[in-house]
PDB file of C-alpha atoms (C1' of nucleotides) in Angstrom:
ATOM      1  CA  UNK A  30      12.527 -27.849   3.771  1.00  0.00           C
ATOM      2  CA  UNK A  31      12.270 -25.709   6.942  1.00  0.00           C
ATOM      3  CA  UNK A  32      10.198 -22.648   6.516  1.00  0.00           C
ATOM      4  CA  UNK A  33      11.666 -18.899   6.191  1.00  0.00           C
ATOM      5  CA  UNK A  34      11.215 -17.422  10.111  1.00  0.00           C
ATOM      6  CA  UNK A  35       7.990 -14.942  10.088  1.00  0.00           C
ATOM      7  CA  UNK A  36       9.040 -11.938  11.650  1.00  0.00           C
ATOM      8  CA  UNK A  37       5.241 -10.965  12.669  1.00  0.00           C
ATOM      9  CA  UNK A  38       5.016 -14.466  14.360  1.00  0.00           C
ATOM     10  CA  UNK A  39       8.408 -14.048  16.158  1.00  0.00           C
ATOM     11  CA  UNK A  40       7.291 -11.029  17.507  1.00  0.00           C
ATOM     12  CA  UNK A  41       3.813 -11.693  18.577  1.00  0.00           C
ATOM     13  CA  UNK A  42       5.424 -15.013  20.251  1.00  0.00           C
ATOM     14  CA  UNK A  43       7.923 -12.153  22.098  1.00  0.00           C
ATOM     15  CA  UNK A  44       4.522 -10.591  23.554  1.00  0.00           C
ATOM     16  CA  UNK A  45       2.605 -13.787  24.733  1.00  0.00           C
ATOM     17  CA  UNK A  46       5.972 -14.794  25.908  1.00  0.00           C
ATOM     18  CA  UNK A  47       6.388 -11.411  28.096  1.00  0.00           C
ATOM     19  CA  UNK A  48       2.413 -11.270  29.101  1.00  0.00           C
ATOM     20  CA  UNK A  49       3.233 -15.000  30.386  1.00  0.00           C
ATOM     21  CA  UNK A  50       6.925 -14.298  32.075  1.00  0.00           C
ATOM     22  CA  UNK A  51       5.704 -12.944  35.345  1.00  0.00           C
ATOM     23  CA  UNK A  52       4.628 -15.378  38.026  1.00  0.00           C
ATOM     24  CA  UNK A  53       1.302 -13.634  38.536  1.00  0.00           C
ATOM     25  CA  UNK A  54       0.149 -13.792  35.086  1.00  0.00           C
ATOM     26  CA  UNK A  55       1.400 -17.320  34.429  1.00  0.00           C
ATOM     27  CA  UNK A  56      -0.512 -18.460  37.510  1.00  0.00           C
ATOM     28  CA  UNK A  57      -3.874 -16.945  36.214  1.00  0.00           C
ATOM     29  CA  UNK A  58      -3.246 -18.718  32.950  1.00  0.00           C
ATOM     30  CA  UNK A  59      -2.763 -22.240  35.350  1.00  0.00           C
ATOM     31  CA  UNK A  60      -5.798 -21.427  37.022  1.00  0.00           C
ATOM     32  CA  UNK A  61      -7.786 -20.264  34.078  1.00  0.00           C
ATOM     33  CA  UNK A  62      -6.402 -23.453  32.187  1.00  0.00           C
ATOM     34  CA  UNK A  63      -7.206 -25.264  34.965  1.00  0.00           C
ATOM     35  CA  UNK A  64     -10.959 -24.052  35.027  1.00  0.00           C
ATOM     36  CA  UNK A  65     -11.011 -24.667  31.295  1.00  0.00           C
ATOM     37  CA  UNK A  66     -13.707 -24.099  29.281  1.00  0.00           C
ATOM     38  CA  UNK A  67     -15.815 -22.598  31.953  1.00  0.00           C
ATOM     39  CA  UNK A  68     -13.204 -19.948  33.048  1.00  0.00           C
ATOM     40  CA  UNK A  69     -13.477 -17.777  36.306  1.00  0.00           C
ATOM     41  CA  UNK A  70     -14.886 -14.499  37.237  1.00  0.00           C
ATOM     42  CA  UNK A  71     -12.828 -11.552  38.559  1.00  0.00           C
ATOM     43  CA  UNK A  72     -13.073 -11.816  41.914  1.00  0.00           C
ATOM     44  CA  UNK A  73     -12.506 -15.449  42.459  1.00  0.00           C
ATOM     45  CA  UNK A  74      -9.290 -15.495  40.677  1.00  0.00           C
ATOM     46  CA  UNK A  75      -8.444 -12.355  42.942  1.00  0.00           C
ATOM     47  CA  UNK A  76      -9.221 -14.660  46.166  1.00  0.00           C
ATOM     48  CA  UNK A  77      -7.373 -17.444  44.871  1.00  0.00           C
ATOM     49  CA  UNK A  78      -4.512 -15.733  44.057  1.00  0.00           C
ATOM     50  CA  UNK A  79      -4.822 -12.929  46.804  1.00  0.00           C
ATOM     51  CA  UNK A  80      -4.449 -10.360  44.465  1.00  0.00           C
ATOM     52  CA  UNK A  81      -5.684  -6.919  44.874  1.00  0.00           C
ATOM     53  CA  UNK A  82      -8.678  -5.966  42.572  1.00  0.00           C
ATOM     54  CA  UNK A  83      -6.800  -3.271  40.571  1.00  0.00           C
ATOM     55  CA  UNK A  84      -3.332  -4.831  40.002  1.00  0.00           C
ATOM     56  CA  UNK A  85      -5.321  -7.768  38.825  1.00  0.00           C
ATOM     57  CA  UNK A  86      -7.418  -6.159  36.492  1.00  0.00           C
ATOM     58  CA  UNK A  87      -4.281  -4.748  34.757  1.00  0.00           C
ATOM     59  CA  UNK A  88      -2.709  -7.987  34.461  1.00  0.00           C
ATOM     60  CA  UNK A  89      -6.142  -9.145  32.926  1.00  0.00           C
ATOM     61  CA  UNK A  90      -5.982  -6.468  30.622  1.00  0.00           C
ATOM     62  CA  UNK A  91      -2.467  -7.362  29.457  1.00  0.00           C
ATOM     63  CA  UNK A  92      -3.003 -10.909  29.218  1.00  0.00           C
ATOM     64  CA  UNK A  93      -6.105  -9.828  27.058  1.00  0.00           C
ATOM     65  CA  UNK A  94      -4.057  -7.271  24.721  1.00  0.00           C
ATOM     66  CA  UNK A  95      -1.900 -10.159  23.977  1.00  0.00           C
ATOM     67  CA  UNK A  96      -5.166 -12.574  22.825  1.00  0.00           C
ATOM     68  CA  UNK A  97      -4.094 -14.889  25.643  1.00  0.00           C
ATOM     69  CA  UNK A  98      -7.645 -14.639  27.179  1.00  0.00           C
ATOM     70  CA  UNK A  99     -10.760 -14.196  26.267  1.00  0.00           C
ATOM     71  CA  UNK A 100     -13.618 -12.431  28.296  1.00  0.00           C
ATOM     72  CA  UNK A 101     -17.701 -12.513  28.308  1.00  0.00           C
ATOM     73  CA  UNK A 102     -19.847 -10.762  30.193  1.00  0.00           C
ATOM     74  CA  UNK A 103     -23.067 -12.614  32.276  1.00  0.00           C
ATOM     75  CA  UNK A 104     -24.444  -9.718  34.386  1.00  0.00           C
ATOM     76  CA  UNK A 105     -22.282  -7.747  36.886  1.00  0.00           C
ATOM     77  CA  UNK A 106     -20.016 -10.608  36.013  1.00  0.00           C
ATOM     78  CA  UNK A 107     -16.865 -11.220  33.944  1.00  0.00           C
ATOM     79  CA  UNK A 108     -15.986 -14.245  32.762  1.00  0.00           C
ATOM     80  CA  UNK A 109     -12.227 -14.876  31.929  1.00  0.00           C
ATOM     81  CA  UNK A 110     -11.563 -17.701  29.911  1.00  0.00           C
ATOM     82  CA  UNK A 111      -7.920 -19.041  28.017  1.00  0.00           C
ATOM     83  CA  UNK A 112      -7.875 -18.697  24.359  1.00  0.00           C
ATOM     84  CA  UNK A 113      -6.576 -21.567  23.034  1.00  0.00           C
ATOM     85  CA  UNK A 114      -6.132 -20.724  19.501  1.00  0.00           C
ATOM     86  CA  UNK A 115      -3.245 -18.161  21.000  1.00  0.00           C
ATOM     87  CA  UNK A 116      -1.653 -20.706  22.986  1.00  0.00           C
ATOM     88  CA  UNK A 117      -1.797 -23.153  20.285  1.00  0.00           C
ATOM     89  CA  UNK A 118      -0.047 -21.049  17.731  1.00  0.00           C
ATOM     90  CA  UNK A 119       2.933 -19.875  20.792  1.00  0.00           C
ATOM     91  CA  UNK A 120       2.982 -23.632  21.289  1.00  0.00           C
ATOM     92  CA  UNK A 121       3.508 -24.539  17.677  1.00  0.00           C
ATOM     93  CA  UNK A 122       5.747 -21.712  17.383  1.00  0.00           C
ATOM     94  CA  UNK A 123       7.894 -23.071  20.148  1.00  0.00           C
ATOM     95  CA  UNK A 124       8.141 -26.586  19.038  1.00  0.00           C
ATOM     96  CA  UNK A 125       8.671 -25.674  15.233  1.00  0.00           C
ATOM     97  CA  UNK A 126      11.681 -23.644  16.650  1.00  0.00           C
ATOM     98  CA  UNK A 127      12.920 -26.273  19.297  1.00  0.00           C
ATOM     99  CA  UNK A 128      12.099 -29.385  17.445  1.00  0.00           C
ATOM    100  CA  UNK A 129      12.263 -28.799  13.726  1.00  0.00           C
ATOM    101  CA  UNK A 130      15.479 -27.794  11.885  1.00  0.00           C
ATOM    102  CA  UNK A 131      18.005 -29.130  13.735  1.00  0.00           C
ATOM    103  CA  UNK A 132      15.678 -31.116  16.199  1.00  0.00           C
ATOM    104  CA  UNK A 133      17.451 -29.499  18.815  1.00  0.00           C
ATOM    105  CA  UNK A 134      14.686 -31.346  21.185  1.00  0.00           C
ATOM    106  CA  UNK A 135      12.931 -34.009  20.852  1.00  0.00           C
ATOM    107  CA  UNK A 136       9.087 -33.908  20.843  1.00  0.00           C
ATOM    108  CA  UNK A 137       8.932 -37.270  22.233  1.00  0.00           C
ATOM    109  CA  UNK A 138      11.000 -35.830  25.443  1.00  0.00           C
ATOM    110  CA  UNK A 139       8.622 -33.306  25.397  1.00  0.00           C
ATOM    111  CA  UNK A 140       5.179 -34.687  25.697  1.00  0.00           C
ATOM    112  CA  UNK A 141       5.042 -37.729  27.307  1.00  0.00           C
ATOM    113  CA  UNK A 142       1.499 -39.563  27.216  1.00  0.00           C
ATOM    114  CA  UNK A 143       1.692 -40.705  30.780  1.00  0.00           C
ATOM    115  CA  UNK A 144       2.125 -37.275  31.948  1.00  0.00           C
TER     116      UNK A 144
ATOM    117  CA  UNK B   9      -4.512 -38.433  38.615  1.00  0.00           C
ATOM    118  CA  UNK B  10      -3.028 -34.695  38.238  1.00  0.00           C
ATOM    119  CA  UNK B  11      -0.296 -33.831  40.441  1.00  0.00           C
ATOM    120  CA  UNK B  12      -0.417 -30.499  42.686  1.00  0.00           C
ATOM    121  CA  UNK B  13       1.194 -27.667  40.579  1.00  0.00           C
ATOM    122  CA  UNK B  14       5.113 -27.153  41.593  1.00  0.00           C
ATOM    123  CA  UNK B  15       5.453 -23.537  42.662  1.00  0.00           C
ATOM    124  CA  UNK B  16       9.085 -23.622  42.300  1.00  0.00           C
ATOM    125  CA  UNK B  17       8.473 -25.210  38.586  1.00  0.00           C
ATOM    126  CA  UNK B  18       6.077 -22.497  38.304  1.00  0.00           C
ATOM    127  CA  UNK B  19       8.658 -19.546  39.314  1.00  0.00           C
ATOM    128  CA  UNK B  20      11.523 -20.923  36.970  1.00  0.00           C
ATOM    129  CA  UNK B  21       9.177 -20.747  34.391  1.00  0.00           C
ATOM    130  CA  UNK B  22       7.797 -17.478  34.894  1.00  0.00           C
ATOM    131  CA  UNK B  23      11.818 -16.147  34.633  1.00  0.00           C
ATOM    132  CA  UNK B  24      12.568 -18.226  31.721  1.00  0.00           C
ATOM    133  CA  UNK B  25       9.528 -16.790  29.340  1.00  0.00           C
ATOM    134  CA  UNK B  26      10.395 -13.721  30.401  1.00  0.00           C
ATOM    135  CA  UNK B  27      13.930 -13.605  29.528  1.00  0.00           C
ATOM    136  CA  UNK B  28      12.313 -15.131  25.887  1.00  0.00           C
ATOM    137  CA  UNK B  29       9.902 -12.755  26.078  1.00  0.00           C
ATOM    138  CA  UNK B  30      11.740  -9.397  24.451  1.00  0.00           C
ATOM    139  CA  UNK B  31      12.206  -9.594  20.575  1.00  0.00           C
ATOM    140  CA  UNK B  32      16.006  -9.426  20.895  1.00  0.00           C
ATOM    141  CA  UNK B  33      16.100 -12.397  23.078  1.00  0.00           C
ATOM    142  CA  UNK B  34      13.881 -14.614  20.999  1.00  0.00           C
ATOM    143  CA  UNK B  35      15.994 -13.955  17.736  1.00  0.00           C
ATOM    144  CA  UNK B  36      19.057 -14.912  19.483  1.00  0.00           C
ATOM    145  CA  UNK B  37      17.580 -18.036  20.798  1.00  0.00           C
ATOM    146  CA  UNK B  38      15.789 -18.855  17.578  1.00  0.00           C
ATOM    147  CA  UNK B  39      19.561 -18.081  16.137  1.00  0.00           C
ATOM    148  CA  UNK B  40      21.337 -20.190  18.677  1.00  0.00           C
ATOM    149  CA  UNK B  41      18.399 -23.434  17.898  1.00  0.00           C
ATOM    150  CA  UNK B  42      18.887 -22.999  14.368  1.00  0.00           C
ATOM    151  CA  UNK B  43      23.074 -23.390  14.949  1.00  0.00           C
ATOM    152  CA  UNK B  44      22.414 -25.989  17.024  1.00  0.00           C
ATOM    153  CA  UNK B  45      24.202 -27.917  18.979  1.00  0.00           C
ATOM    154  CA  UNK B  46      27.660 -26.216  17.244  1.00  0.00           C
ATOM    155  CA  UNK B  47      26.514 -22.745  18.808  1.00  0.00           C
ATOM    156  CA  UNK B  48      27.471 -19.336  17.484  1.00  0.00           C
ATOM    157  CA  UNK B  49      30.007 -16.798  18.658  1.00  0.00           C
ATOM    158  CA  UNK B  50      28.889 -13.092  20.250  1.00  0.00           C
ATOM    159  CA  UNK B  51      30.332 -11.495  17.344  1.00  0.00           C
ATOM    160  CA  UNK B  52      28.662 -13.149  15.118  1.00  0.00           C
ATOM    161  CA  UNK B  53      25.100 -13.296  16.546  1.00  0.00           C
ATOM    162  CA  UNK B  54      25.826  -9.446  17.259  1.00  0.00           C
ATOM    163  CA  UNK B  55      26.418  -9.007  13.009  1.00  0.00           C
ATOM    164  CA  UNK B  56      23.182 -11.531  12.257  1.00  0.00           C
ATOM    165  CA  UNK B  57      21.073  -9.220  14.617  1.00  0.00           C
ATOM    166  CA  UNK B  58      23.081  -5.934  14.716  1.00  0.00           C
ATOM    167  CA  UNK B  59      22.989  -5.631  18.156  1.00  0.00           C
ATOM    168  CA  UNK B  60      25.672  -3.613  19.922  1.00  0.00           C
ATOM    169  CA  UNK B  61      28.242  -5.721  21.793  1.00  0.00           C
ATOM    170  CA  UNK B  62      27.433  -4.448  25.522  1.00  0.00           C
ATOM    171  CA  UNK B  63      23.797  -4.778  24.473  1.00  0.00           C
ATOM    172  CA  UNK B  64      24.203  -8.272  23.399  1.00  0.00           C
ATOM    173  CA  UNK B  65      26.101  -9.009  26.485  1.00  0.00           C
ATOM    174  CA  UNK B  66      23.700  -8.179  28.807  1.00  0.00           C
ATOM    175  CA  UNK B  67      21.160 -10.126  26.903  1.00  0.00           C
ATOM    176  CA  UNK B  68      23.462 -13.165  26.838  1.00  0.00           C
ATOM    177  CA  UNK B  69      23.426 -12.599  30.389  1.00  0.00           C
ATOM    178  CA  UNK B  70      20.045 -12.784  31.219  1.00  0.00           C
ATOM    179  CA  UNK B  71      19.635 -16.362  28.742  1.00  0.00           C
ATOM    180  CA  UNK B  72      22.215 -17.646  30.952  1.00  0.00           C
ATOM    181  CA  UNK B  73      21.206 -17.122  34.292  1.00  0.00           C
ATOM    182  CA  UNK B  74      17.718 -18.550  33.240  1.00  0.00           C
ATOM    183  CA  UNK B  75      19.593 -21.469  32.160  1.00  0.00           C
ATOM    184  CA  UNK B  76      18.501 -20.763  28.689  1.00  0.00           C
ATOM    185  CA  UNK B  77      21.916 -20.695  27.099  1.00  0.00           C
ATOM    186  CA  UNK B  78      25.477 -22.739  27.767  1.00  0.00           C
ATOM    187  CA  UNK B  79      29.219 -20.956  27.114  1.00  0.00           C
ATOM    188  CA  UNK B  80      32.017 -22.462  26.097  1.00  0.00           C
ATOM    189  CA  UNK B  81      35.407 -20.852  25.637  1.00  0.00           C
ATOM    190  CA  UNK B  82      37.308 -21.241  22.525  1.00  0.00           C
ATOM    191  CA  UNK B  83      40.524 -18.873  23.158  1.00  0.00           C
ATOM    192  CA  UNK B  84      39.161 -15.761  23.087  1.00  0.00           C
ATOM    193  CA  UNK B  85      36.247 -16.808  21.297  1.00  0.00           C
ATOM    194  CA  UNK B  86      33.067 -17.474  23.674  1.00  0.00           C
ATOM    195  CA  UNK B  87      30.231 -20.145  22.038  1.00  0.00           C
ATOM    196  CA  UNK B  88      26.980 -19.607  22.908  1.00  0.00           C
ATOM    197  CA  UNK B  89      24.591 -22.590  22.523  1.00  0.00           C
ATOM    198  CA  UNK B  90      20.762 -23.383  23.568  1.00  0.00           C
ATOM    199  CA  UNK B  91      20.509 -25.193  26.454  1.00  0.00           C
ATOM    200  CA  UNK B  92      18.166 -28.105  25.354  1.00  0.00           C
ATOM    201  CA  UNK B  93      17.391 -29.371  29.057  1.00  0.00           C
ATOM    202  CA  UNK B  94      16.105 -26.841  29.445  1.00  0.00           C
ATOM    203  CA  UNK B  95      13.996 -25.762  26.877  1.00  0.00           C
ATOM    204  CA  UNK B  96      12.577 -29.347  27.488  1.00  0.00           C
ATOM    205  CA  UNK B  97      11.406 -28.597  31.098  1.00  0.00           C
ATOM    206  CA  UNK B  98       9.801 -24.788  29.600  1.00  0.00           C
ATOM    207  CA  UNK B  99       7.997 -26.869  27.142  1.00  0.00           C
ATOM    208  CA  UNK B 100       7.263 -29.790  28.936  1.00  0.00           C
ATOM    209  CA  UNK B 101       5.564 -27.413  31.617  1.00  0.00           C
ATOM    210  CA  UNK B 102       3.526 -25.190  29.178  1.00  0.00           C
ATOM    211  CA  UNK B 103       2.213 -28.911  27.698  1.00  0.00           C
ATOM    212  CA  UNK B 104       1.331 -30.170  30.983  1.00  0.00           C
ATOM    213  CA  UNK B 105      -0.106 -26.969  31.735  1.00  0.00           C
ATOM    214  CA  UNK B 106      -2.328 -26.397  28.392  1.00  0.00           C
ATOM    215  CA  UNK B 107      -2.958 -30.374  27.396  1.00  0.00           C
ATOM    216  CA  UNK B 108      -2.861 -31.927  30.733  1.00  0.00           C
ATOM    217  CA  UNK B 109      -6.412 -31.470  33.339  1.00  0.00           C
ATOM    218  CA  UNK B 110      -8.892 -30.581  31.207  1.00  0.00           C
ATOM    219  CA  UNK B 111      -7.184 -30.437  27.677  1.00  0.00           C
ATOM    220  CA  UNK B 112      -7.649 -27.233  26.625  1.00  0.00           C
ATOM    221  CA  UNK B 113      -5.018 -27.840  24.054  1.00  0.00           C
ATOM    222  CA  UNK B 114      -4.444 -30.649  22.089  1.00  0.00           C
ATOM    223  CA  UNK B 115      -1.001 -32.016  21.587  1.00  0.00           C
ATOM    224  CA  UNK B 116      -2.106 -33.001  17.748  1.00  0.00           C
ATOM    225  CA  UNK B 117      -3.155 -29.751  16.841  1.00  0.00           C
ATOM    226  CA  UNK B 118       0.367 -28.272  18.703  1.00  0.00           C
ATOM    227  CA  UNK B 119       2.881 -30.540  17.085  1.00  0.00           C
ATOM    228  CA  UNK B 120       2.003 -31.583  12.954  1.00  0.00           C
ATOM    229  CA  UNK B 121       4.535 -34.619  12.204  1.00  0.00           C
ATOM    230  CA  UNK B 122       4.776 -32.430   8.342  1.00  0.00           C
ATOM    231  CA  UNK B 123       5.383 -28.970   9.664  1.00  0.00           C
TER     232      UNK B 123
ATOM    233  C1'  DT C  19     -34.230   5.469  40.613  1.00  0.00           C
ATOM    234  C1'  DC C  20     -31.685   4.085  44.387  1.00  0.00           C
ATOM    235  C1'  DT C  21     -28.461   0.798  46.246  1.00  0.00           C
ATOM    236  C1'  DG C  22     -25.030  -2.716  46.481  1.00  0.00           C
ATOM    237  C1'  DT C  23     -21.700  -5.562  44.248  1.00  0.00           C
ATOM    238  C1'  DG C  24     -18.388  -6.657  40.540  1.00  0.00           C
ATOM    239  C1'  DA C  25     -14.898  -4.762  37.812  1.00  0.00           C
ATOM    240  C1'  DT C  26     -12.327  -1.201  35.596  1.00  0.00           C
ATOM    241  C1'  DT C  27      -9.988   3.189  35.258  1.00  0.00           C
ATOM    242  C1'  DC C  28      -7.573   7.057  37.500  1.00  0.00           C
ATOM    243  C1'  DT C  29      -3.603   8.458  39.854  1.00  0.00           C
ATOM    244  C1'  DA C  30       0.657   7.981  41.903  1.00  0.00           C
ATOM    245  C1'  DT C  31       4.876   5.727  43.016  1.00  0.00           C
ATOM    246  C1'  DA C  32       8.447   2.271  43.180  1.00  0.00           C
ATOM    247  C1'  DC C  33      10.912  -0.795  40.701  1.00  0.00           C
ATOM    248  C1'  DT C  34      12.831  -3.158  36.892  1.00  0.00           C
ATOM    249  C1'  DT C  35      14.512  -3.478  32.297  1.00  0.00           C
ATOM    250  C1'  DA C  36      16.612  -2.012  27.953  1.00  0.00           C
ATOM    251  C1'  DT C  37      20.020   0.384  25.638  1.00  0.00           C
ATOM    252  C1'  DA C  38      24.656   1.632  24.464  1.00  0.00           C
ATOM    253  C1'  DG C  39      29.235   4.336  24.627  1.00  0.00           C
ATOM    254  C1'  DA C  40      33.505   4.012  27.224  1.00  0.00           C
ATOM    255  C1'  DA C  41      36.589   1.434  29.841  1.00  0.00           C
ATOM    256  C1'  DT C  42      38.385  -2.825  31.090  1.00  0.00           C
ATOM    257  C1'  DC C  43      39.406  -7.708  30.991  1.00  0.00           C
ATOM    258  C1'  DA C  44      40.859 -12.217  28.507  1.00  0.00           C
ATOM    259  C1'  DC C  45      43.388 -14.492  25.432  1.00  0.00           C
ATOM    260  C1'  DA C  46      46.712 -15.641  21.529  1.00  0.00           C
ATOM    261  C1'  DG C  47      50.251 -14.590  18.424  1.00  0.00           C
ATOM    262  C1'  DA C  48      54.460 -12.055  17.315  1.00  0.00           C
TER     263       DA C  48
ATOM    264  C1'  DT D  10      55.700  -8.311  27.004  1.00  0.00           C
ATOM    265  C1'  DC D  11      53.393  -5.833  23.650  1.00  0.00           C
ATOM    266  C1'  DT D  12      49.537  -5.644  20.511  1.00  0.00           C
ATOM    267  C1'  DG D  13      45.148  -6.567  18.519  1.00  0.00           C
ATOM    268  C1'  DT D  14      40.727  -8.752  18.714  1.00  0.00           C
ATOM    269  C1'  DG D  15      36.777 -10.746  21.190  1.00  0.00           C
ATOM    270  C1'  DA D  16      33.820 -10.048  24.938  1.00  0.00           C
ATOM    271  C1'  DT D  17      32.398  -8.305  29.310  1.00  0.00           C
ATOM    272  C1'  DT D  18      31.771  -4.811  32.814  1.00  0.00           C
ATOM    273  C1'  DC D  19      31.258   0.078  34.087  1.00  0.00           C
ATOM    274  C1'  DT D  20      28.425   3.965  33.878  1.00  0.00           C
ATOM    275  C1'  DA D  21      24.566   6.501  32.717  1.00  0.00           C
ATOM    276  C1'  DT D  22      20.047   7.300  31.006  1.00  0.00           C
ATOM    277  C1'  DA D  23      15.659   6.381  29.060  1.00  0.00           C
ATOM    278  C1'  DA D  24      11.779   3.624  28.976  1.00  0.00           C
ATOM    279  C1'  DG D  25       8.710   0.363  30.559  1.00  0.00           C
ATOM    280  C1'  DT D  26       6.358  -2.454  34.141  1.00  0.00           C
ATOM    281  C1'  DA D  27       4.260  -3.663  38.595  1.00  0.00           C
ATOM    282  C1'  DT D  28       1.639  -2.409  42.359  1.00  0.00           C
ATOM    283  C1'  DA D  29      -2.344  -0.701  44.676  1.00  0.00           C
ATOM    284  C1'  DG D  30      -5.582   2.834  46.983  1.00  0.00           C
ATOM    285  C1'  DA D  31      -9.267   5.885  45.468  1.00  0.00           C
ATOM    286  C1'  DA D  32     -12.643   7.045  42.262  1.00  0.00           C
ATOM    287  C1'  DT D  33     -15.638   5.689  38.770  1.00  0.00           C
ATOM    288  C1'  DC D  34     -18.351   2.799  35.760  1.00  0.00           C
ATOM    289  C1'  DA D  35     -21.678  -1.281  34.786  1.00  0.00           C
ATOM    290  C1'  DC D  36     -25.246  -3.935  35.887  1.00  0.00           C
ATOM    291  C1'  DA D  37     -29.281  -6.109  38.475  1.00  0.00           C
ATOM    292  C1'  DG D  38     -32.584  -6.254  41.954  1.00  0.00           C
ATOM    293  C1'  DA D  39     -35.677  -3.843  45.094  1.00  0.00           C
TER     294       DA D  39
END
DNA sequence: TCTGTGATTCTATACTTATAGAATCACAGA
DNA sequence: TCTGTGATTCTATAAGTATAGAATCACAGA
């Protein structure tokens, strides 16, 4: 019996969806995913990314707003890391919409274990 | 082995979570998956979501240049439907992104067999 | 406490997106 | 071919987002 759509969910999933749509932002998720669990200070995503101290601070901040990241502090520097509780839940959130109901797709064609 | 991240991949991606990334445009495709694969007619997403028609339009619009959403004509009715393929490759990239490398995410906790 | 480095906040500007009424286009039935 | 309905396109405006230099704040080491 498919659950009744939560409207909060929907539209927190419509935020982490946004904070993730630009290519910027989606590549310091890669590379923060990437660097997983250990995450990245400021600058060196800036250098790896070549992106200018302030712009990237704001996309920081909105990634943040949105829970998608989580920050600590260890002296002058910050540490970004992913959360992964947020991109479990816009994970779920996509597959119980894509895959459950009317199994529109496929989990199987989805993940693939040899991927 | 992990392969070397596809920039191109990468870009679509970025453009298709945006275009899912406004509130409007995640009820219609939540609409359009839960229809699925008969589709819906504008008018009567427009009705389920009271959105004005010219609105609606231009957020059809945007779903399908992303390649988010199919048309069909049916005299002068047009059916919208998800575009599965899609959806596959946005969810098939956000998997390999969050579960692949180091496993930040993992697929068991994403996808319950019961939910 | 002074200095240098890491990072954010201030400020400004350019650009993009969202919204929606009015006009037009597309199609089918009389 | 005329008419009505479905849907898009035209037009305009409001709102939001992205970018980045300059100024400031935060912290640690001398």
């Amino acid at each position: 019996m498919p659950k009744k759509p939560d409207p909060d969910l929907t539209t927190r999933c419509a935020d982490m969806l946004s904070a993730m749509g630009t290519e910027p932002r989606l590549r310091i998720m890669q590379l923060l995913l990437s660097a997983h669990p250990t995450g990245m200070i400021v600058g060196d995503i800036g250098s790896e990314l070549d992106i200018p101290s302030s712009t990237l601070s704001h996309h920081l901040d909105k990634l943040k707003n949105e829970g998608l990241v989580k920050v600590r502090r260890d002296g002058t520097f910050l540490w970004y890391t992913a959360n992964t509780d947020a991109l479990k839940e816009l994970l779920g959130f996509l597959f119980d919409e894509c895959c459950s109901r009317n199994k529109a797709v496929k989990p199987e064609e989805v993940f693939q274990a040899g991927r």
